Amino acid sequence: MNSFIEELKWRGLFADMMPGTDTQLDKEMTTAYIGFDPTADSLHIGSLIQIKILAHFQQHGHKPIALVGGATGMIGDPSGKSAERNLLDEETLLHYVDCLKNQLSRFLDFSGNEPNKAELVNNYDWMKNISFLDFAKNVGKNITVNYMMAKDSVKKRLSGEAGVDGMSFTEFTYQLIQGYDFLHLYQNNGVKLQMGGSDQWGNITTGTELIRRKAQGEAFALTVPLITKADGSKFGKSESGENYWLDKKKTSPYKFYQFWVNATDEDAERFIKFYTFLSKEEIETLIEDHKTAPHERKLQKKLAEEVTVWVHGKEEYEKALKASEILFGHSTTEDLVNLDEDTFLEVFDGVPQKEMMKTEALGISIVDLLSESGFLKSKSEAAREIKGNAISVNKQKVNDTFTANESDLIDGQFLLLQKGKKNYFIIKVK
């Protein structure tokens, strides 16, 4: 079996391929592409599998191309969608394209002089000058309507299976445009393989058919499964339906880390194969170690470490780890004080807050601070709790001689008060 396909299979990342794909990969260094439509100013973790497939492809000596869909992004892919996407204005779209280009360059090796160095292309570059009449004449006549209607993405929309009746002509043409991308890259970049999620099979094979009819050439298709959680629920969204983004401004490294570290045992076994570059032997050892002491969550911690370092870097991972340990008492007061505002507020999400002026909060007795902030009802309750060793400031136990000063402020603006193990209160100092 071809080494690249073998790797995908043991990782559980293989869905289907056209006959002859493995022979082509064995025969020569092959160029393949995956498309990313710019629907937002960041990719999210749903895109990580496609990025990882390109990275594996490059590691196995082949040449990956990441296509950013500046043209297809104007239309919207109907595959797996129950409703037509709102169209973006050109300025927004171009901004999204630039953002995605920057992100993709972090994950693939575009540098050096190796023949298999990665490339980044934008289909708007070759689509922008093609007139509708030229496209209809040179592309449309090569693919029959019957062929297009037979695709699952079209059939489901036309039958109402996807939750809406009908499909606009704009969306109907999507597979032709994606097919033309494959033809263009075949003729101009030597691309012989397109890869993507299993929902892309119809669009990809339209491209191979167009290459066969228009260029009398042979091209190939390979798809990977759509990832779900072990219970069948959708992967990559929070309980409130929010995406986990790869841009740390949209999803903090702390929150990103938490997503992976909170995976179930069953999901962690699958995800560590999907989303890390650890070898088969390393993963099997980790899984066995985890089974002997599942309460230690070694598998989840290693998964979270590998993916967070891959996406955000070692420094951001270490910050996320320290932030996570704050809740469990395994960190220093210095770790807490050095947290940035966004991470601090995410760690203590939902904790009540009170704004106070510096003159009100700093330099006064801890008894006054506890009562005047409203955290405790009275000075007598504050004195009683302090005497019982129940009060902490910034996770550090304090006595009745404590007064807060500027060096105690988290990110220069917060104090974290605590009674017992779980009763928190935040003072924002202005």
Short mmCIF file of C-alpha atoms in Angstrom, two decimals:
data_model
loop_
_atom_site.label_atom_id
_atom_site.label_comp_id
_atom_site.label_asym_id
_atom_site.label_seq_id
_atom_site.Cartn_x
_atom_site.Cartn_y
_atom_site.Cartn_z
CA MET A 1 0.00 0.00 0.00
CA ASN A 2 1.19 3.55 -0.70
CA SER A 3 2.77 5.02 2.47
CA PHE A 4 0.64 8.20 2.43
CA ILE A 5 -2.61 6.24 2.05
CA GLU A 6 -1.43 3.72 4.66
CA GLU A 7 -0.86 6.60 7.11
CA LEU A 8 -4.33 8.01 6.45
CA LYS A 9 -5.90 4.59 6.98
CA TRP A 10 -4.31 3.79 10.34
CA ARG A 11 -5.19 7.29 11.53
CA GLY A 12 -8.83 6.77 10.47
CA LEU A 13 -8.56 9.60 7.93
CA PHE A 14 -9.39 7.70 4.75
CA ALA A 15 -12.87 7.69 3.19
CA ASP A 16 -12.55 6.96 -0.53
CA MET A 17 -10.34 7.33 -3.60
CA MET A 18 -10.60 6.88 -7.33
CA PRO A 19 -9.03 3.68 -8.72
CA GLY A 20 -5.38 4.23 -9.60
CA THR A 21 -4.74 6.95 -7.01
CA ASP A 22 -2.30 4.79 -5.03
CA THR A 23 -0.50 3.77 -8.24
CA GLN A 24 -0.09 7.46 -9.19
CA LEU A 25 1.37 8.29 -5.75
CA ASP A 26 3.84 5.39 -6.00
CA LYS A 27 4.87 6.34 -9.52
CA GLU A 28 6.14 9.89 -8.92
CA MET A 29 6.07 12.97 -6.74
CA THR A 30 2.46 14.06 -7.19
CA THR A 31 0.96 17.52 -6.83
CA ALA A 32 -2.41 17.71 -5.05
CA TYR A 33 -4.63 20.50 -3.80
CA ILE A 34 -7.34 21.16 -1.25
CA GLY A 35 -9.62 24.19 -1.45
CA PHE A 36 -10.53 26.50 1.45
CA ASP A 37 -13.42 28.90 0.89
CA PRO A 38 -13.04 32.26 2.69
CA THR A 39 -16.34 32.36 4.61
CA ALA A 40 -14.77 34.22 7.57
CA ASP A 41 -11.57 36.03 8.52
CA SER A 42 -10.22 32.85 10.13
CA LEU A 43 -10.30 29.11 9.61
CA HIS A 44 -11.73 27.06 12.49
CA ILE A 45 -10.89 23.63 13.84
CA GLY A 46 -13.15 22.06 11.22
CA SER A 47 -10.42 22.99 8.71
CA LEU A 48 -7.59 21.37 10.68
CA ILE A 49 -8.08 17.94 9.11
CA GLN A 50 -7.71 19.37 5.58
CA ILE A 51 -4.58 21.30 6.64
CA LYS A 52 -3.18 18.17 8.28
CA ILE A 53 -3.82 16.08 5.15
CA LEU A 54 -1.75 18.56 3.12
CA ALA A 55 1.00 18.49 5.78
CA HIS A 56 1.09 14.67 5.76
CA PHE A 57 1.14 14.74 1.96
CA GLN A 58 4.18 17.01 2.01
CA GLN A 59 5.91 14.88 4.65
CA HIS A 60 5.52 11.85 2.35
CA GLY A 61 7.46 13.65 -0.39
CA HIS A 62 4.57 15.01 -2.46
CA LYS A 63 3.74 18.62 -3.33
CA PRO A 64 0.72 20.26 -1.63
CA ILE A 65 -1.22 23.24 -2.95
CA ALA A 66 -3.64 25.15 -0.74
CA LEU A 67 -6.27 26.92 -2.81
CA VAL A 68 -8.04 29.90 -1.27
CA GLY A 69 -11.36 30.29 -3.04
CA GLY A 70 -11.59 33.99 -3.81
CA ALA A 71 -13.92 33.11 -6.72
CA THR A 72 -15.86 30.15 -5.29
CA GLY A 73 -16.23 32.08 -2.03
CA MET A 74 -18.43 34.53 -3.92
CA ILE A 75 -20.94 31.75 -4.60
CA GLY A 76 -20.91 29.29 -1.72
CA ASP A 77 -20.63 25.51 -1.82
CA PRO A 78 -24.04 23.78 -1.51
CA SER A 79 -22.47 20.50 -0.33
CA GLY A 80 -23.91 19.59 3.06
CA LYS A 81 -25.74 22.90 3.35
CA SER A 82 -29.48 23.19 3.99
CA ALA A 83 -29.74 26.81 2.84
CA GLU A 84 -27.99 29.13 0.44
CA ARG A 85 -25.21 31.18 1.95
CA ASN A 86 -25.40 34.95 2.03
CA LEU A 87 -23.08 36.41 -0.60
CA LEU A 88 -20.18 38.56 0.57
CA ASP A 89 -19.22 41.93 -0.87
CA GLU A 90 -15.88 42.01 -2.67
CA GLU A 91 -14.02 44.07 -0.06
CA THR A 92 -14.99 41.68 2.75
CA LEU A 93 -14.15 38.67 0.63
CA LEU A 94 -10.68 39.95 -0.28
CA HIS A 95 -9.99 40.66 3.39
CA TYR A 96 -11.01 37.07 4.27
CA VAL A 97 -8.76 35.71 1.50
CA ASP A 98 -5.73 37.60 2.91
CA CYS A 99 -6.48 36.35 6.44
CA LEU A 100 -6.67 32.73 5.27
CA LYS A 101 -3.46 33.04 3.27
CA ASN A 102 -1.64 34.22 6.39
CA GLN A 103 -3.04 31.38 8.47
CA LEU A 104 -2.26 28.62 5.98
CA SER A 105 1.35 29.80 5.69
CA ARG A 106 1.83 28.87 9.37
CA PHE A 107 1.03 25.20 8.80
CA LEU A 108 2.72 24.31 5.52
CA ASP A 109 6.31 24.76 4.37
CA PHE A 110 6.25 27.32 1.54
CA SER A 111 9.97 28.11 1.84
CA GLY A 112 13.14 26.62 0.40
CA ASN A 113 13.94 25.18 -2.98
CA GLU A 114 12.64 21.65 -2.52
CA PRO A 115 10.56 20.44 -5.47
CA ASN A 116 7.71 19.56 -3.09
CA LYS A 117 7.53 22.93 -1.30
CA ALA A 118 3.93 24.02 -0.73
CA GLU A 119 2.17 26.59 -2.90
CA LEU A 120 -0.73 28.91 -2.22
CA VAL A 121 -3.12 29.90 -5.01
CA ASN A 122 -6.32 31.92 -5.30
CA ASN A 123 -8.87 30.85 -7.91
CA TYR A 124 -10.01 34.46 -8.33
CA ASP A 125 -6.72 35.06 -10.16
CA TRP A 126 -7.78 32.88 -13.11
CA MET A 127 -11.55 33.27 -12.86
CA LYS A 128 -11.75 37.08 -12.80
CA ASN A 129 -11.10 37.53 -16.53
CA ILE A 130 -13.37 34.75 -17.83
CA SER A 131 -16.67 35.99 -19.26
CA PHE A 132 -19.89 34.09 -18.66
CA LEU A 133 -20.17 33.32 -22.38
CA ASP A 134 -16.63 31.93 -22.51
CA PHE A 135 -17.27 29.80 -19.44
CA ALA A 136 -20.55 28.46 -20.83
CA LYS A 137 -18.91 27.63 -24.16
CA ASN A 138 -15.58 26.20 -22.98
CA VAL A 139 -16.55 24.56 -19.71
CA GLY A 140 -20.31 24.15 -19.53
CA LYS A 141 -20.61 22.20 -22.77
CA ASN A 142 -18.27 19.48 -21.46
CA ILE A 143 -20.47 18.46 -18.50
CA THR A 144 -24.12 17.46 -18.99
CA VAL A 145 -26.93 18.66 -16.75
CA ASN A 146 -27.78 14.98 -16.13
CA TYR A 147 -24.27 14.41 -14.78
CA MET A 148 -24.55 17.44 -12.47
CA MET A 149 -28.05 16.49 -11.29
CA ALA A 150 -26.83 13.05 -10.24
CA LYS A 151 -24.55 14.53 -7.54
CA ASP A 152 -25.74 13.99 -3.94
CA SER A 153 -25.30 17.67 -3.01
CA VAL A 154 -27.71 18.62 -5.81
CA LYS A 155 -30.19 15.75 -5.36
CA LYS A 156 -30.61 16.42 -1.64
CA ARG A 157 -31.35 20.10 -2.20
CA LEU A 158 -33.75 19.49 -5.10
CA SER A 159 -35.64 16.77 -3.22
CA GLY A 160 -35.96 18.88 -0.08
CA GLU A 161 -33.94 16.29 1.90
CA ALA A 162 -31.53 18.96 3.10
CA GLY A 163 -34.35 20.94 4.72
CA VAL A 164 -35.05 23.40 1.89
CA ASP A 165 -36.61 23.02 -1.54
CA GLY A 166 -34.67 24.06 -4.59
CA MET A 167 -31.29 25.46 -5.46
CA SER A 168 -30.36 28.67 -7.22
CA PHE A 169 -28.55 28.58 -10.54
CA THR A 170 -25.63 30.30 -8.78
CA GLU A 171 -25.15 27.37 -6.40
CA PHE A 172 -25.83 24.84 -9.16
CA THR A 173 -22.78 26.17 -11.04
CA TYR A 174 -20.48 25.71 -8.03
CA GLN A 175 -19.37 22.22 -9.01
CA LEU A 176 -18.54 23.46 -12.53
CA ILE A 177 -16.36 26.24 -11.15
CA GLN A 178 -14.62 23.88 -8.73
CA GLY A 179 -14.20 21.44 -11.62
CA TYR A 180 -12.64 24.21 -13.69
CA ASP A 181 -10.20 24.96 -10.84
CA PHE A 182 -9.00 21.36 -11.06
CA LEU A 183 -8.66 21.63 -14.85
CA HIS A 184 -6.74 24.92 -14.59
CA LEU A 185 -4.37 23.53 -11.95
CA TYR A 186 -3.93 20.32 -13.97
CA GLN A 187 -2.93 22.30 -17.06
CA ASN A 188 -0.87 25.04 -15.36
CA ASN A 189 0.49 23.56 -12.11
CA GLY A 190 0.72 19.86 -12.90
CA VAL A 191 -1.95 18.97 -10.31
CA LYS A 192 -3.16 15.38 -10.70
CA LEU A 193 -5.02 14.89 -7.41
CA GLN A 194 -7.68 16.81 -5.51
CA MET A 195 -8.40 15.94 -1.88
CA GLY A 196 -11.16 17.04 0.48
CA GLY A 197 -13.88 15.97 2.86
CA SER A 198 -16.19 13.13 1.83
CA ASP A 199 -18.95 15.68 1.12
CA GLN A 200 -16.70 17.00 -1.70
CA TRP A 201 -16.64 13.75 -3.70
CA GLY A 202 -19.17 15.01 -6.25
CA ASN A 203 -17.38 18.32 -6.82
CA ILE A 204 -13.96 16.65 -7.08
CA THR A 205 -15.08 13.99 -9.57
CA THR A 206 -16.68 16.70 -11.72
CA GLY A 207 -13.14 18.06 -12.02
CA THR A 208 -11.67 14.68 -12.99
CA GLU A 209 -14.41 14.29 -15.62
CA LEU A 210 -13.74 17.76 -17.01
CA ILE A 211 -10.01 16.96 -17.25
CA ARG A 212 -10.83 13.72 -19.06
CA ARG A 213 -13.14 15.39 -21.58
CA LYS A 214 -11.41 18.73 -22.04
CA ALA A 215 -7.72 17.80 -21.70
CA GLN A 216 -7.89 14.08 -22.47
CA GLY A 217 -5.97 13.61 -19.22
CA GLU A 218 -6.23 11.45 -16.12
CA ALA A 219 -6.68 12.92 -12.67
CA PHE A 220 -7.60 11.47 -9.30
CA ALA A 221 -9.72 12.05 -6.19
CA LEU A 222 -9.19 11.20 -2.52
CA THR A 223 -11.50 12.05 0.36
CA VAL A 224 -11.33 11.95 4.15
CA PRO A 225 -14.26 11.35 6.53
CA LEU A 226 -16.26 14.21 8.01
CA ILE A 227 -15.34 14.30 11.68
CA THR A 228 -18.01 13.89 14.36
CA LYS A 229 -17.74 13.16 18.06
CA ALA A 230 -18.06 9.54 19.17
CA ASP A 231 -21.70 10.16 20.14
CA GLY A 232 -22.45 11.36 16.60
CA SER A 233 -22.79 15.04 17.54
CA LYS A 234 -21.17 17.79 15.48
CA PHE A 235 -17.46 18.32 16.00
CA GLY A 236 -15.82 21.71 16.45
CA LYS A 237 -18.56 23.81 18.00
CA SER A 238 -19.21 24.79 21.60
CA GLU A 239 -22.47 23.90 23.36
CA SER A 240 -23.80 27.33 22.40
CA GLY A 241 -22.99 26.65 18.73
CA GLU A 242 -19.89 28.87 18.49
CA ASN A 243 -16.94 27.83 16.34
CA TYR A 244 -13.50 27.25 17.80
CA TRP A 245 -11.32 29.45 15.58
CA LEU A 246 -7.61 29.17 14.75
CA ASP A 247 -7.16 32.94 15.24
CA LYS A 248 -6.36 33.57 18.90
CA LYS A 249 -8.25 36.86 18.76
CA LYS A 250 -11.45 34.93 18.05
CA THR A 251 -10.77 31.90 20.28
CA SER A 252 -8.10 32.32 22.95
CA PRO A 253 -5.37 29.67 23.24
CA TYR A 254 -6.76 28.92 26.73
CA LYS A 255 -10.24 28.19 25.39
CA PHE A 256 -8.72 26.28 22.45
CA TYR A 257 -6.66 24.14 24.87
CA GLN A 258 -9.74 23.50 27.01
CA PHE A 259 -11.66 22.16 24.01
CA TRP A 260 -9.13 19.35 23.52
CA VAL A 261 -8.38 18.62 27.17
CA ASN A 262 -12.11 18.14 27.86
CA ALA A 263 -12.53 15.46 25.17
CA THR A 264 -14.07 12.18 26.32
CA ASP A 265 -11.81 9.13 26.54
CA GLU A 266 -13.38 7.69 23.39
CA ASP A 267 -12.96 10.93 21.43
CA ALA A 268 -9.41 11.48 22.70
CA GLU A 269 -8.37 8.05 21.32
CA ARG A 270 -9.67 9.06 17.88
CA PHE A 271 -8.61 12.71 17.94
CA ILE A 272 -4.98 12.01 18.90
CA LYS A 273 -4.66 10.00 15.67
CA PHE A 274 -6.53 12.63 13.62
CA TYR A 275 -4.97 15.85 14.89
CA THR A 276 -1.40 15.12 15.99
CA PHE A 277 1.75 14.05 14.15
CA LEU A 278 2.70 11.50 16.82
CA SER A 279 3.75 8.11 15.46
CA LYS A 280 1.62 4.97 15.65
CA GLU A 281 3.90 3.54 18.36
CA GLU A 282 3.74 6.73 20.48
CA ILE A 283 -0.04 6.86 20.23
CA GLU A 284 -0.52 3.18 21.08
CA THR A 285 1.72 3.59 24.15
CA LEU A 286 -0.22 6.68 25.23
CA ILE A 287 -3.55 4.88 24.88
CA GLU A 288 -2.31 1.92 26.97
CA ASP A 289 -0.90 4.27 29.65
CA HIS A 290 -4.20 6.14 29.73
CA LYS A 291 -6.17 2.93 30.27
CA THR A 292 -4.14 2.07 33.38
CA ALA A 293 -4.89 5.48 34.98
CA PRO A 294 -7.72 7.21 33.08
CA HIS A 295 -8.29 9.67 35.94
CA GLU A 296 -4.93 11.28 35.12
CA ARG A 297 -6.23 12.16 31.62
CA LYS A 298 -2.76 11.73 30.07
CA LEU A 299 -4.27 11.17 26.64
CA GLN A 300 -6.34 14.35 26.71
CA LYS A 301 -3.43 16.41 28.06
CA LYS A 302 -1.06 15.17 25.36
CA LEU A 303 -3.70 15.75 22.66
CA ALA A 304 -4.32 19.31 23.93
CA GLU A 305 -0.57 20.00 24.12
CA GLU A 306 0.20 18.75 20.60
CA VAL A 307 -2.65 20.57 18.87
CA THR A 308 -2.27 23.83 20.83
CA VAL A 309 1.49 23.94 20.11
CA TRP A 310 0.83 23.17 16.43
CA VAL A 311 -1.75 25.95 16.06
CA HIS A 312 -0.56 28.60 18.54
CA GLY A 313 3.06 27.76 19.39
CA LYS A 314 4.85 26.59 22.54
CA GLU A 315 4.64 29.91 24.40
CA GLU A 316 0.85 30.22 24.03
CA TYR A 317 0.43 26.57 25.03
CA GLU A 318 2.41 27.16 28.24
CA LYS A 319 0.27 30.20 29.05
CA ALA A 320 -2.91 28.17 28.45
CA LEU A 321 -1.58 25.36 30.64
CA LYS A 322 -0.78 27.78 33.48
CA ALA A 323 -4.21 29.35 33.16
CA SER A 324 -5.83 25.91 33.37
CA GLU A 325 -3.81 24.99 36.45
CA ILE A 326 -4.90 28.14 38.28
CA LEU A 327 -8.36 26.67 38.86
CA PHE A 328 -6.88 23.52 40.38
CA GLY A 329 -4.44 25.29 42.69
CA HIS A 330 -1.29 24.05 40.92
CA SER A 331 0.02 27.49 40.01
CA THR A 332 1.75 30.43 41.65
CA THR A 333 0.31 33.84 42.42
CA GLU A 334 2.81 35.18 39.89
CA ASP A 335 1.20 33.00 37.16
CA LEU A 336 -2.17 34.52 37.99
CA VAL A 337 -0.94 38.13 38.09
CA ASN A 338 0.66 37.68 34.67
CA LEU A 339 -2.51 36.51 32.94
CA ASP A 340 -3.85 38.82 30.24
CA GLU A 341 -7.37 40.22 30.63
CA ASP A 342 -9.08 37.97 28.06
CA THR A 343 -7.60 34.76 29.47
CA PHE A 344 -8.30 35.77 33.06
CA LEU A 345 -11.96 36.55 32.31
CA GLU A 346 -12.33 33.27 30.40
CA VAL A 347 -10.83 31.23 33.26
CA PHE A 348 -13.25 32.87 35.67
CA ASP A 349 -16.20 33.15 33.30
CA GLY A 350 -19.46 33.91 35.13
CA VAL A 351 -17.80 35.10 38.35
CA PRO A 352 -19.52 38.26 39.71
CA GLN A 353 -17.61 41.52 39.25
CA LYS A 354 -17.52 44.91 40.94
CA GLU A 355 -15.75 48.04 39.69
CA MET A 356 -13.94 50.10 42.31
CA MET A 357 -11.62 53.10 42.19
CA LYS A 358 -7.98 52.56 43.19
CA THR A 359 -8.47 54.68 46.29
CA GLU A 360 -11.39 52.46 47.32
CA ALA A 361 -9.73 49.08 46.68
CA LEU A 362 -6.00 49.49 47.33
CA GLY A 363 -4.29 50.25 50.62
CA ILE A 364 -7.36 49.46 52.75
CA SER A 365 -7.75 46.56 55.18
CA ILE A 366 -8.87 43.22 53.81
CA VAL A 367 -11.91 43.35 56.12
CA ASP A 368 -13.01 46.64 54.55
CA LEU A 369 -12.30 45.36 51.03
CA LEU A 370 -14.40 42.22 51.50
CA SER A 371 -17.38 44.11 52.88
CA GLU A 372 -17.27 47.30 50.80
CA SER A 373 -16.90 45.38 47.55
CA GLY A 374 -20.11 43.52 48.37
CA PHE A 375 -18.42 40.11 48.27
CA LEU A 376 -19.31 39.54 51.92
CA LYS A 377 -22.31 41.05 53.65
CA SER A 378 -20.59 42.76 56.59
CA LYS A 379 -17.30 43.49 58.32
CA SER A 380 -18.16 41.01 61.06
CA GLU A 381 -18.67 38.23 58.46
CA ALA A 382 -15.38 39.24 56.80
CA ALA A 383 -13.50 39.13 60.12
CA ARG A 384 -15.03 35.74 60.95
CA GLU A 385 -14.12 34.18 57.56
CA ILE A 386 -10.56 35.55 57.75
CA LYS A 387 -10.14 34.14 61.26
CA GLY A 388 -11.34 30.78 59.92
CA ASN A 389 -8.59 30.91 57.22
CA ALA A 390 -11.26 30.85 54.46
CA ILE A 391 -10.24 33.96 52.49
CA SER A 392 -7.76 34.12 49.61
CA VAL A 393 -6.69 37.00 47.38
CA ASN A 394 -5.33 35.93 44.01
CA LYS A 395 -5.44 32.28 45.20
CA GLN A 396 -3.22 33.11 48.20
CA LYS A 397 -4.53 32.75 51.77
CA VAL A 398 -4.53 36.07 53.68
CA ASN A 399 -4.87 37.16 57.29
CA ASP A 400 -6.35 40.34 58.80
CA THR A 401 -3.13 42.32 58.24
CA PHE A 402 -3.32 42.05 54.43
CA THR A 403 -3.82 45.11 52.22
CA ALA A 404 -3.83 44.97 48.42
CA ASN A 405 -1.51 47.17 46.39
CA GLU A 406 -0.79 47.72 42.67
CA SER A 407 1.65 44.80 42.41
CA ASP A 408 -1.22 42.46 43.34
CA LEU A 409 -3.35 43.49 40.34
CA ILE A 410 -3.88 40.85 37.65
CA ASP A 411 -3.09 42.40 34.25
CA GLY A 412 -2.77 45.66 36.17
CA GLN A 413 -6.51 45.86 36.87
CA PHE A 414 -8.10 42.86 38.65
CA LEU A 415 -8.17 41.38 42.14
CA LEU A 416 -9.54 37.86 42.62
CA LEU A 417 -11.24 37.32 45.97
CA GLN A 418 -12.12 33.83 47.12
CA LYS A 419 -14.00 32.26 50.03
CA GLY A 420 -13.47 28.54 50.45
CA LYS A 421 -12.80 26.48 47.33
CA LYS A 422 -15.41 27.64 44.84
CA ASN A 423 -16.82 31.01 45.87
CA TYR A 424 -15.08 33.69 43.72
CA PHE A 425 -15.48 37.43 43.27
CA ILE A 426 -13.63 39.81 40.92
CA ILE A 427 -12.83 43.44 41.66
CA LYS A 428 -11.97 45.53 38.61
CA VAL A 429 -9.81 48.41 39.77
CA LYS A 430 -10.07 51.67 37.78
#
